[in-house]
Coordinates of C-alpha atoms in Angstrom, one line a residue:
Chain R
X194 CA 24.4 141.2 59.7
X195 CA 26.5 140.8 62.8
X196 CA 23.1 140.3 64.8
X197 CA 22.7 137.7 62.7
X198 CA 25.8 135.9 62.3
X199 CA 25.4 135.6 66.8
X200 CA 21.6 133.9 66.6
X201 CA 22.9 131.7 64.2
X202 CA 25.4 130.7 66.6
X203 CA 22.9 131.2 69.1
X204 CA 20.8 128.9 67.8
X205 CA 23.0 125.7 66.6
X206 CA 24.5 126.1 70.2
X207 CA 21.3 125.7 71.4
X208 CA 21.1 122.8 69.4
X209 CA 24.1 121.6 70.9
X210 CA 22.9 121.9 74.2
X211 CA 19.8 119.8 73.4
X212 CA 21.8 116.9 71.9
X213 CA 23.6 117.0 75.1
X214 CA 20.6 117.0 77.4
X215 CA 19.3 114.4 75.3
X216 CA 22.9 112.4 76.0
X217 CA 23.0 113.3 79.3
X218 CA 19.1 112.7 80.4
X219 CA 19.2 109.1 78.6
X220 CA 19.9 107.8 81.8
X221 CA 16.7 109.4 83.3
X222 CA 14.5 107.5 80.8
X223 CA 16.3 104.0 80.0
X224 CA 18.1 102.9 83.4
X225 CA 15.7 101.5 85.2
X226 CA 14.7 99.4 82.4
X227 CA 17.7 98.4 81.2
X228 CA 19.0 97.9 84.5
X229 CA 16.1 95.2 85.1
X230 CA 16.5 93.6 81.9
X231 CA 13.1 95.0 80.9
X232 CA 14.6 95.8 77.4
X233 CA 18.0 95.1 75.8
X234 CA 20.1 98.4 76.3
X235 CA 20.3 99.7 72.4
X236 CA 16.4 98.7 71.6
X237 CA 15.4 101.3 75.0
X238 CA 17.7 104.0 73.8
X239 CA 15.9 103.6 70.2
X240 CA 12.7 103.5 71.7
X241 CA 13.4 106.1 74.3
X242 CA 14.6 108.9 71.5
X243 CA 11.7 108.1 69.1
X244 CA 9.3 109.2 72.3
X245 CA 11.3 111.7 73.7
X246 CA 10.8 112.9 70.0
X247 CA 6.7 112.4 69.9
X248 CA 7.0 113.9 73.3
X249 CA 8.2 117.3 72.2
X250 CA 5.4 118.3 70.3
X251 CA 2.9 117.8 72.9
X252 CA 3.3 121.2 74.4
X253 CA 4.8 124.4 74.9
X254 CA 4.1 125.3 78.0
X255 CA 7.8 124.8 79.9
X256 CA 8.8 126.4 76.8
X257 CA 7.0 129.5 77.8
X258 CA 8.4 129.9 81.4
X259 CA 12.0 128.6 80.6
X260 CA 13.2 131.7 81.8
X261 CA 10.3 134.4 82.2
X262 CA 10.5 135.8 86.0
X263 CA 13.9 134.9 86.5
X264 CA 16.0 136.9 84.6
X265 CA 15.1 140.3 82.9
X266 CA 13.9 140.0 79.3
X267 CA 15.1 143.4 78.5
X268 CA 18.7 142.8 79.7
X269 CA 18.6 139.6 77.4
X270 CA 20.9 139.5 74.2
X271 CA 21.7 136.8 72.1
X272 CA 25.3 137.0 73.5
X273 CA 23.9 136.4 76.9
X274 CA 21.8 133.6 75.7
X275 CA 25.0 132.1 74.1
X276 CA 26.7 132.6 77.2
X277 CA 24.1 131.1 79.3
X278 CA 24.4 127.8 76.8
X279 CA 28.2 127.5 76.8
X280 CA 27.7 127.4 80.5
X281 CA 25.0 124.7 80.2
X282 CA 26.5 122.5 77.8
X283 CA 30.3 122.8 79.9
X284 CA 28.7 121.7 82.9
X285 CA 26.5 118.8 81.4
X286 CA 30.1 117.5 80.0
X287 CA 31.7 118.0 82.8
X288 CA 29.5 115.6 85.6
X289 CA 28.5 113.3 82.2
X290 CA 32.2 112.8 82.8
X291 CA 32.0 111.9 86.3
X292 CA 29.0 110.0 85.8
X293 CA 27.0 112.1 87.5
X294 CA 23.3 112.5 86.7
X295 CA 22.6 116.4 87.2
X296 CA 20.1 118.5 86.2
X297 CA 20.5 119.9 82.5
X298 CA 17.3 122.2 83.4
X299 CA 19.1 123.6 86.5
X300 CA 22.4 124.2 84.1
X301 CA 20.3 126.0 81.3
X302 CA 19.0 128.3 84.4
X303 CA 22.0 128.6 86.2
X304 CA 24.0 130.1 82.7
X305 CA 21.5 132.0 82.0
X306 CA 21.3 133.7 85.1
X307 CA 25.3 133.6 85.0
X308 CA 25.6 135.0 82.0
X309 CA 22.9 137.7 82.5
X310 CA 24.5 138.8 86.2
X311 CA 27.5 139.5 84.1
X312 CA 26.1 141.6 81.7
X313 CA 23.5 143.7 83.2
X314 CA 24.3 143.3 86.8
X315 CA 21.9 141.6 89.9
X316 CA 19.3 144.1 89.1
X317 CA 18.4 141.9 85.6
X318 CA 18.1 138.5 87.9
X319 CA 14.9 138.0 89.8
X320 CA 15.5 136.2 93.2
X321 CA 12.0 135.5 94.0
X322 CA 11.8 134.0 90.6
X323 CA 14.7 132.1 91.2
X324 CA 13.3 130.9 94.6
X325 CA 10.2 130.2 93.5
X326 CA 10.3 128.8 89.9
X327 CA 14.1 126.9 90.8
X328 CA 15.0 126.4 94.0
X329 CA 11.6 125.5 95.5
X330 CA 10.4 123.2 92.6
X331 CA 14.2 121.2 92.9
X332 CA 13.4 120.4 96.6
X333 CA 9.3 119.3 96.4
X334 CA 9.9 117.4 93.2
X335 CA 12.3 114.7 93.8
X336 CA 11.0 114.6 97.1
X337 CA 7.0 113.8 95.9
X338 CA 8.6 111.7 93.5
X339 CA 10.7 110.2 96.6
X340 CA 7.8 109.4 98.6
X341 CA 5.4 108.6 95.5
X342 CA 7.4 105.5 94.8
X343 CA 8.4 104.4 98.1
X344 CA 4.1 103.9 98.6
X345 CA 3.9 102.6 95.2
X346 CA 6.4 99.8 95.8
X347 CA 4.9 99.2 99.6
X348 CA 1.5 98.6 98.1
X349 CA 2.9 96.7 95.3
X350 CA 4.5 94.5 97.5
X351 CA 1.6 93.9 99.5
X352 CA -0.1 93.0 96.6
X353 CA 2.0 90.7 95.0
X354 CA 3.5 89.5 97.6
X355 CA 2.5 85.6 98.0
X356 CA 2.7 84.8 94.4
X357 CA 5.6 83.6 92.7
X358 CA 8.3 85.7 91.5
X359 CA 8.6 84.9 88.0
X360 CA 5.6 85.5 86.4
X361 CA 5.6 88.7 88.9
X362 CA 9.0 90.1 87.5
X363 CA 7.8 89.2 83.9
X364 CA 4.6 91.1 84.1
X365 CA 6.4 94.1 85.8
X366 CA 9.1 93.9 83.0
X367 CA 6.2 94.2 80.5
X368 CA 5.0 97.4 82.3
X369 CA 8.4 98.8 82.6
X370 CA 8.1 98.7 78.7
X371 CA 5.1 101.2 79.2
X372 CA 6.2 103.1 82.2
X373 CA 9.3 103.4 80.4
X374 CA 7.9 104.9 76.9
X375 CA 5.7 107.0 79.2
X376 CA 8.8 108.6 81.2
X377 CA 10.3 109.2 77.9
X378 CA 6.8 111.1 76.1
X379 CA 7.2 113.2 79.5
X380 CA 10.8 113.6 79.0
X381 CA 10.7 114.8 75.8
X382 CA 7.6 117.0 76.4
X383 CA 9.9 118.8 79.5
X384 CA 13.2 118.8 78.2
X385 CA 12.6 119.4 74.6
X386 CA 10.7 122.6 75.3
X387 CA 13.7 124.5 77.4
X388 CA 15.5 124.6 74.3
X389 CA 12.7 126.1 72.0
X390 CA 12.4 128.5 74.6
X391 CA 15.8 129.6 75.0
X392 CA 15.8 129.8 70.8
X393 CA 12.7 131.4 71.1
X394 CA 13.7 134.3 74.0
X395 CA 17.2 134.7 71.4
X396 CA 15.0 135.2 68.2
X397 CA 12.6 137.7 70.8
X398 CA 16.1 139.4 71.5
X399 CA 17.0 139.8 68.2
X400 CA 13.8 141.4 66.9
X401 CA 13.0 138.1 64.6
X402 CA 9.5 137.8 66.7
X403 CA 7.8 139.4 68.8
X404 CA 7.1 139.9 72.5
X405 CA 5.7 136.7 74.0
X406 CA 5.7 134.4 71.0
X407 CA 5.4 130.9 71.1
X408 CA 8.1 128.8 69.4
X409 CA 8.0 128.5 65.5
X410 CA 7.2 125.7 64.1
X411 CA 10.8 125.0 62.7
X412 CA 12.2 125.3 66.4
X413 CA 9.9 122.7 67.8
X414 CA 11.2 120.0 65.0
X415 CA 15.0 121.1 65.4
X416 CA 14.8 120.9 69.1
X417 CA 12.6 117.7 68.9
X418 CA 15.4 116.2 66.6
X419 CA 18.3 117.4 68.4
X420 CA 17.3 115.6 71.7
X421 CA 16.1 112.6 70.1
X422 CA 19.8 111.8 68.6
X423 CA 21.0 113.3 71.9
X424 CA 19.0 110.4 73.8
X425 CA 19.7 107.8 71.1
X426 CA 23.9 108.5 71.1
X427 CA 22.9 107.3 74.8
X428 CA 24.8 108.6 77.9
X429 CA 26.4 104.9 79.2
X430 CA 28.3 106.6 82.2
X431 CA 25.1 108.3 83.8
X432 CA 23.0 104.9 83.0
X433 CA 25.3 103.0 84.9
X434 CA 25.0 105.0 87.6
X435 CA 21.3 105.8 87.7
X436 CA 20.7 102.4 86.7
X437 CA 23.1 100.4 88.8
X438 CA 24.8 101.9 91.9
X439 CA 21.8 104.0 93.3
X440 CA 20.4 100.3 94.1
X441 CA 19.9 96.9 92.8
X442 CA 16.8 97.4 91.5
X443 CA 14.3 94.4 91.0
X444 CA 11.7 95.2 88.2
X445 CA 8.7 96.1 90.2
X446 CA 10.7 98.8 91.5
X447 CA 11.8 100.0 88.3
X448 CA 8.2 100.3 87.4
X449 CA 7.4 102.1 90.4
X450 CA 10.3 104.8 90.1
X451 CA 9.2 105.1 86.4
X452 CA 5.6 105.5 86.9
X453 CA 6.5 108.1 89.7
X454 CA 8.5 109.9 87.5
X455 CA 6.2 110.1 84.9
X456 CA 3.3 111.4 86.9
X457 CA 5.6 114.2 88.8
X458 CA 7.3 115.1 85.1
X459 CA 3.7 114.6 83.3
X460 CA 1.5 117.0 85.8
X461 CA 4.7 119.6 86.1
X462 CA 4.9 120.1 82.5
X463 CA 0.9 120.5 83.1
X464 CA 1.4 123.6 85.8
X465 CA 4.4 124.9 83.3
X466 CA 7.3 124.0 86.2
X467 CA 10.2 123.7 84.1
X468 CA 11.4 121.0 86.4
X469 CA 14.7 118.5 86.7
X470 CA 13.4 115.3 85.0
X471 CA 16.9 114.4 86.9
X472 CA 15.8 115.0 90.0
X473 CA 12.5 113.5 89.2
X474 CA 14.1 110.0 88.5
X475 CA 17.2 110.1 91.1
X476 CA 14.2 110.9 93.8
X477 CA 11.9 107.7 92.5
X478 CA 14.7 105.5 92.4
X479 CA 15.5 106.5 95.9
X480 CA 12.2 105.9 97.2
X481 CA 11.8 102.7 95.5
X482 CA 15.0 101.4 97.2
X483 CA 14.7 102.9 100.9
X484 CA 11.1 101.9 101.2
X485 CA 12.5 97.8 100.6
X486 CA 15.3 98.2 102.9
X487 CA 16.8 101.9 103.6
X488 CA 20.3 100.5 103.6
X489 CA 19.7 99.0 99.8
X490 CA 20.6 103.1 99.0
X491 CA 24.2 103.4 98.3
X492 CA 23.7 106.4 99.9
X493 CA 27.3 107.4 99.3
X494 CA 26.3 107.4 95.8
X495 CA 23.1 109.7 96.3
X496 CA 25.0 112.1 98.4
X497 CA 27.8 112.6 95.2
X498 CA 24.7 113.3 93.2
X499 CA 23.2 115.8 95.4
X500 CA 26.9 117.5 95.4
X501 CA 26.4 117.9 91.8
X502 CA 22.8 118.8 92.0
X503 CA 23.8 122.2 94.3
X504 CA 26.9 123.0 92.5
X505 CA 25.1 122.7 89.5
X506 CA 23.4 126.4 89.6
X507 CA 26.5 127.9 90.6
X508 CA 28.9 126.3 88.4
X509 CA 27.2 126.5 85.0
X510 CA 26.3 130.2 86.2
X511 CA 30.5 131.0 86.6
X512 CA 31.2 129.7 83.4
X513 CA 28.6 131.5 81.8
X514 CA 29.2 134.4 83.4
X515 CA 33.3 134.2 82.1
X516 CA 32.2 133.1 78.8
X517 CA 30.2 136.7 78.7
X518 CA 32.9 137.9 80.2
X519 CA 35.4 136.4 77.1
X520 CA 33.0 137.3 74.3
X521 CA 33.0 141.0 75.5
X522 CA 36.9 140.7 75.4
X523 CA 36.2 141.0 71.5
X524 CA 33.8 143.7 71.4
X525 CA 30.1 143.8 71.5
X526 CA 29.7 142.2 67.3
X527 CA 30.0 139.0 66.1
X528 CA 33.7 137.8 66.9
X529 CA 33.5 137.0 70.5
X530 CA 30.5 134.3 70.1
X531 CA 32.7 133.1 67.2
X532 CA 36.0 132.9 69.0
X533 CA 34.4 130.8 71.9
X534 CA 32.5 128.7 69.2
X535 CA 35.5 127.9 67.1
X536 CA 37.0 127.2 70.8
X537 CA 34.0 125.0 71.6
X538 CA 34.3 123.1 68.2
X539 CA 38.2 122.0 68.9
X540 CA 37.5 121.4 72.6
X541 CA 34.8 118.7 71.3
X542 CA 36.7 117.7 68.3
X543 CA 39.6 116.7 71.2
X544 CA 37.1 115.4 73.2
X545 CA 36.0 113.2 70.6
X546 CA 39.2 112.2 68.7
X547 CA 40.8 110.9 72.3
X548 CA 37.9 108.9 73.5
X549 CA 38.0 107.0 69.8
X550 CA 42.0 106.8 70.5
X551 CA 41.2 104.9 73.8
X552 CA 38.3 103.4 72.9
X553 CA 34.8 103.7 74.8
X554 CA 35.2 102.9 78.0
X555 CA 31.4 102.5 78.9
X556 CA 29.0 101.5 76.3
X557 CA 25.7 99.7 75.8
X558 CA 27.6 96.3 75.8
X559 CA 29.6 97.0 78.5
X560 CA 27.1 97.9 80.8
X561 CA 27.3 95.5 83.3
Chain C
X298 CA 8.2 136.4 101.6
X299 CA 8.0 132.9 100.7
X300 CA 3.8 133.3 100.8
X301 CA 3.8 135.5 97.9
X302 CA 6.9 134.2 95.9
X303 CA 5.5 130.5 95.1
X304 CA 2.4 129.3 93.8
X305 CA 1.5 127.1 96.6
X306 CA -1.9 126.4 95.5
X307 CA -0.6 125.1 91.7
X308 CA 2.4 123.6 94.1
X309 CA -0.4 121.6 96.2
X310 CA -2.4 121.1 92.8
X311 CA 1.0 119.8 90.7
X312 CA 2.0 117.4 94.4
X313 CA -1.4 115.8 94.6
X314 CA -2.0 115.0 90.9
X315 CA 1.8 113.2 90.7
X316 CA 0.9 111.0 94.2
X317 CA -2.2 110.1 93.2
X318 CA -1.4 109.2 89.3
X319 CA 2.2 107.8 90.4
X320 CA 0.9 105.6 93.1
X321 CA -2.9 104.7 91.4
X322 CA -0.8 103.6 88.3
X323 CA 1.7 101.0 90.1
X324 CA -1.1 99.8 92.6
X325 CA -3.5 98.8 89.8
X326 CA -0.6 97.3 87.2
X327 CA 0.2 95.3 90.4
X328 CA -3.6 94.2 90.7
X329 CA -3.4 93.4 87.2
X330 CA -0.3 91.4 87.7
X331 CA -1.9 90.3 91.0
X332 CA -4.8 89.2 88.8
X333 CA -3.7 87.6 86.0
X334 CA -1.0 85.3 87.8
X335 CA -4.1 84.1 90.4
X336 CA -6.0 83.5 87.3
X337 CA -3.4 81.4 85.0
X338 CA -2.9 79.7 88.7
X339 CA -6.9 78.5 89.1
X340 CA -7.2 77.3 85.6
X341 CA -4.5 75.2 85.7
X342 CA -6.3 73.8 88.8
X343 CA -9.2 73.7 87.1
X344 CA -11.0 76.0 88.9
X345 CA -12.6 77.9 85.8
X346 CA -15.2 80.3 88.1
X347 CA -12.8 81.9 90.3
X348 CA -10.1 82.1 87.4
X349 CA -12.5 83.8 85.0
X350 CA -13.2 86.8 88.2
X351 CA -9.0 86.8 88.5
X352 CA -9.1 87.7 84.9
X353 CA -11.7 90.2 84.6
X354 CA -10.0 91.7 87.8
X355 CA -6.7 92.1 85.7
X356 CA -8.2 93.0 82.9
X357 CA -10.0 95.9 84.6
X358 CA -7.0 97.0 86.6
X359 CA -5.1 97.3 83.0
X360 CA -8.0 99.7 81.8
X361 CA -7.5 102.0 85.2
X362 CA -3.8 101.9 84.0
X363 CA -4.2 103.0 80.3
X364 CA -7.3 105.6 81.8
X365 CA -4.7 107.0 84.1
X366 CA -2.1 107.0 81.5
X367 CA -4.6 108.6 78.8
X368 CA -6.2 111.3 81.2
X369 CA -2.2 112.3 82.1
X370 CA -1.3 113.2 78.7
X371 CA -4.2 114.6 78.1
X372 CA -4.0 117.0 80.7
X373 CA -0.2 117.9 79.6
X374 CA -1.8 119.3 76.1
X375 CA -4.6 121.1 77.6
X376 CA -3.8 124.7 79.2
X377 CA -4.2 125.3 82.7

């Protein structure tokens, strides 16, 4: 019974952690379009959610590797998955505040690993999986996708280069529309599967499957769902800042960071690298900037956002680690996981109740 | 140790698939753009022939585009 009662939390905290990679990855999928006036702001966020939704059941293949060769199955309980997710969902909060796009991926891993370090000890974390399924994948992907755009918009330039610049930035508005949709389908297919996996290793954990299952069919809708409201609620504060103060991007750029995001995010998710789709974007957006002019990078900006990106493993790995550490305060049953989740639900109720008190401060209209 | 902790060759495989679909996509949508502005151009200067090989030019670069787009997701669904 008390097994149960912690998946259950497990699992709507898993939930929770979707809708909030959804919220906080928006900016990942709609910035460059909205940013170019390729779509109006609350039509791309509707458009991006009902994709990131399609994309979710295309396949399970992250879902699989989410966190197989980096930390212990054995020394994986429900408990440490919840841990893992508190850790996630505290640190996607805390650099949504900031305005900071970081990775959610990198979050979900880092908790995990936090919260599984504190319960079983280093011997349960694999470092070679970390190095070579996290670390390595976080440097080569927003660098291909770095270097993928800057050609892309070199060769685009070249091309288009003596005609006239309306039609031009019309027709690459168009294909931002595409690119766009595209980015989101890979988004979806990425993101959406970290969560079934997590909800798949706690129901594995728990004895509700077995060994090596692939997620239900119940977890692939509720995980597809939770990150398509997630995306549609619309993360304004990262959008402004992926969107806006990386560079001023003109919409032949937008296209190209989107279409190099896509095909880095589209042929990871084909190898099972449960990449950053942060990363992925911040890196295109980059490259589409430098290779115009390398001082169009408000590199200021881009070095805030690589901060986050190393603290990001780290941070969500403490707090997981101490929210372990809290729920074990209560004994090994149900009441810690309900403790921190009553704690969780008035922390977002405060949240939530001051921000409607002061009114949003960044929204869809106030963009610009 | 780095040798036998990464995948290098599904690395290489997973780096060369994302710069050629990433750049092939954004070079032909710009041949397409390329394309169909040169043709709308020429027929409004009455230059039918060379505006009808500007339009077949975009509309063929816009079939590499959905091909590319089309093989991706295709190869996200199937296994490796």
């Amino acid at each position: 019974m008390s097994n149960d009662i912690v998946l259950v939390i497990v699992v709507a905290t898993a939930l929770l952690f979707d809708f909030t990679n959804g919220f906080h990855d928006t900016a990942n999928v709609v910035a460059t379009s909205i940013s170019t006036r390729a779509m109006p702001p609350r039509l791309a966020v509707l458009f991006a959610a009902l994709l990131n939704f399609a994309g979710a059941f295309i396949s399970i293949k992250v879902a699989a590797t989410v966190a197989k060769g980096i930390v212990d199955a054995g020394a994986v309980t429900p408990t440490v998955v919840f841990a893992g997710l508190v850790g996630a969902i505290a640190w996607n909060l805390i650099t949504w505040w900031y305005g900071l796009p970081s990775s959610s991926s990198h979050a979900l891993i880092g908790g995990m690993i936090g919260a599984t370090l504190a319960a079983a000890g280093a011997s349960a974390v694999s470092a070679d999986g970390v190095f070579g399924k996290v670390v390595i994948p976080a440097l080569v992907a927003p660098t291909v996708a770095f270097l993928t755009a800057a050609v892309s918009i070199l060769l685009a330039y070249r091309i288009i280069g003596r005609l006239r610049p309306g039609p031009v930035s019309n027709g690459f508005r168009i294909g931002q529309v595409a690119s766009g949709g595209l980015l989101a389908l890979a988004h979806g297919t990425n993101d959406a599967q970290k969560t079934m996996g997590v909800i798949t290793l706690a129901l594995i954990a728990n004895g509700n499957l077995p060994e090596g299952a692939n997620p239900p069919t119940w977890v692939i809708v509720s995980a597809a769902a939770a990150i398509a409201l997630g995306t549609y609620s619309g993360g304004w504060r990262i959008i402004r800042t992926m969107g806006m103060r990386i560079i001023k991007m003109d919409p032949a750029q937008g296209f190209a960071a989107q279409g190099a995001g896509a095909a880095v995010i589209l042929a990871s998710s084909h190898f099972g690298y449960p990449l950053s789709t942060t990363h992925v974007i911040s890196g295109g957006v980059m490259g589409a900037g430098a290779a115009k002019r390398v001082s169009a990078v408000r590199w200021g900006v881009a070095g805030n956002m690589v901060t986050a990106w190393i603290l990001t493993l780290p941070a969500a790995g403490g707090i997981g680690a101490a929210v372990y550490g809290i729920t074990r305060l209560f004994g090994t049953g149900a009441t810690g996981p309900i403790v921190v989740a009553i704690l969780i639900l008035v922390g977002l109720t405060v949240i939530f109740v001051r921000r409607v008190q002061r009114g949003s401060p960044i929204t869809a209209e106030a963009r610009t | 140790m780095i040798a036998t902790v990464v995948e290098w060759k599904t690395l290489g495989e997973s780096v060369l698939y994302s710069l050629v679909g990433g750049i092939g996509v954004t070079t032909a949508f710009s041949i397409a753009i390329a394309g169909a502005t040169r043709s709308y151009e020429l027929a409004r200067d009455g230059r039918r022939s060379h505006a009808t090989a500007y339009g077949v030019l975009a509309g063929v670069a816009v079939l590499v585009c959905l091909a590319a787009i089309s093989v991706g997701i295709y190869y996200t669904t199937k296994k490796t």
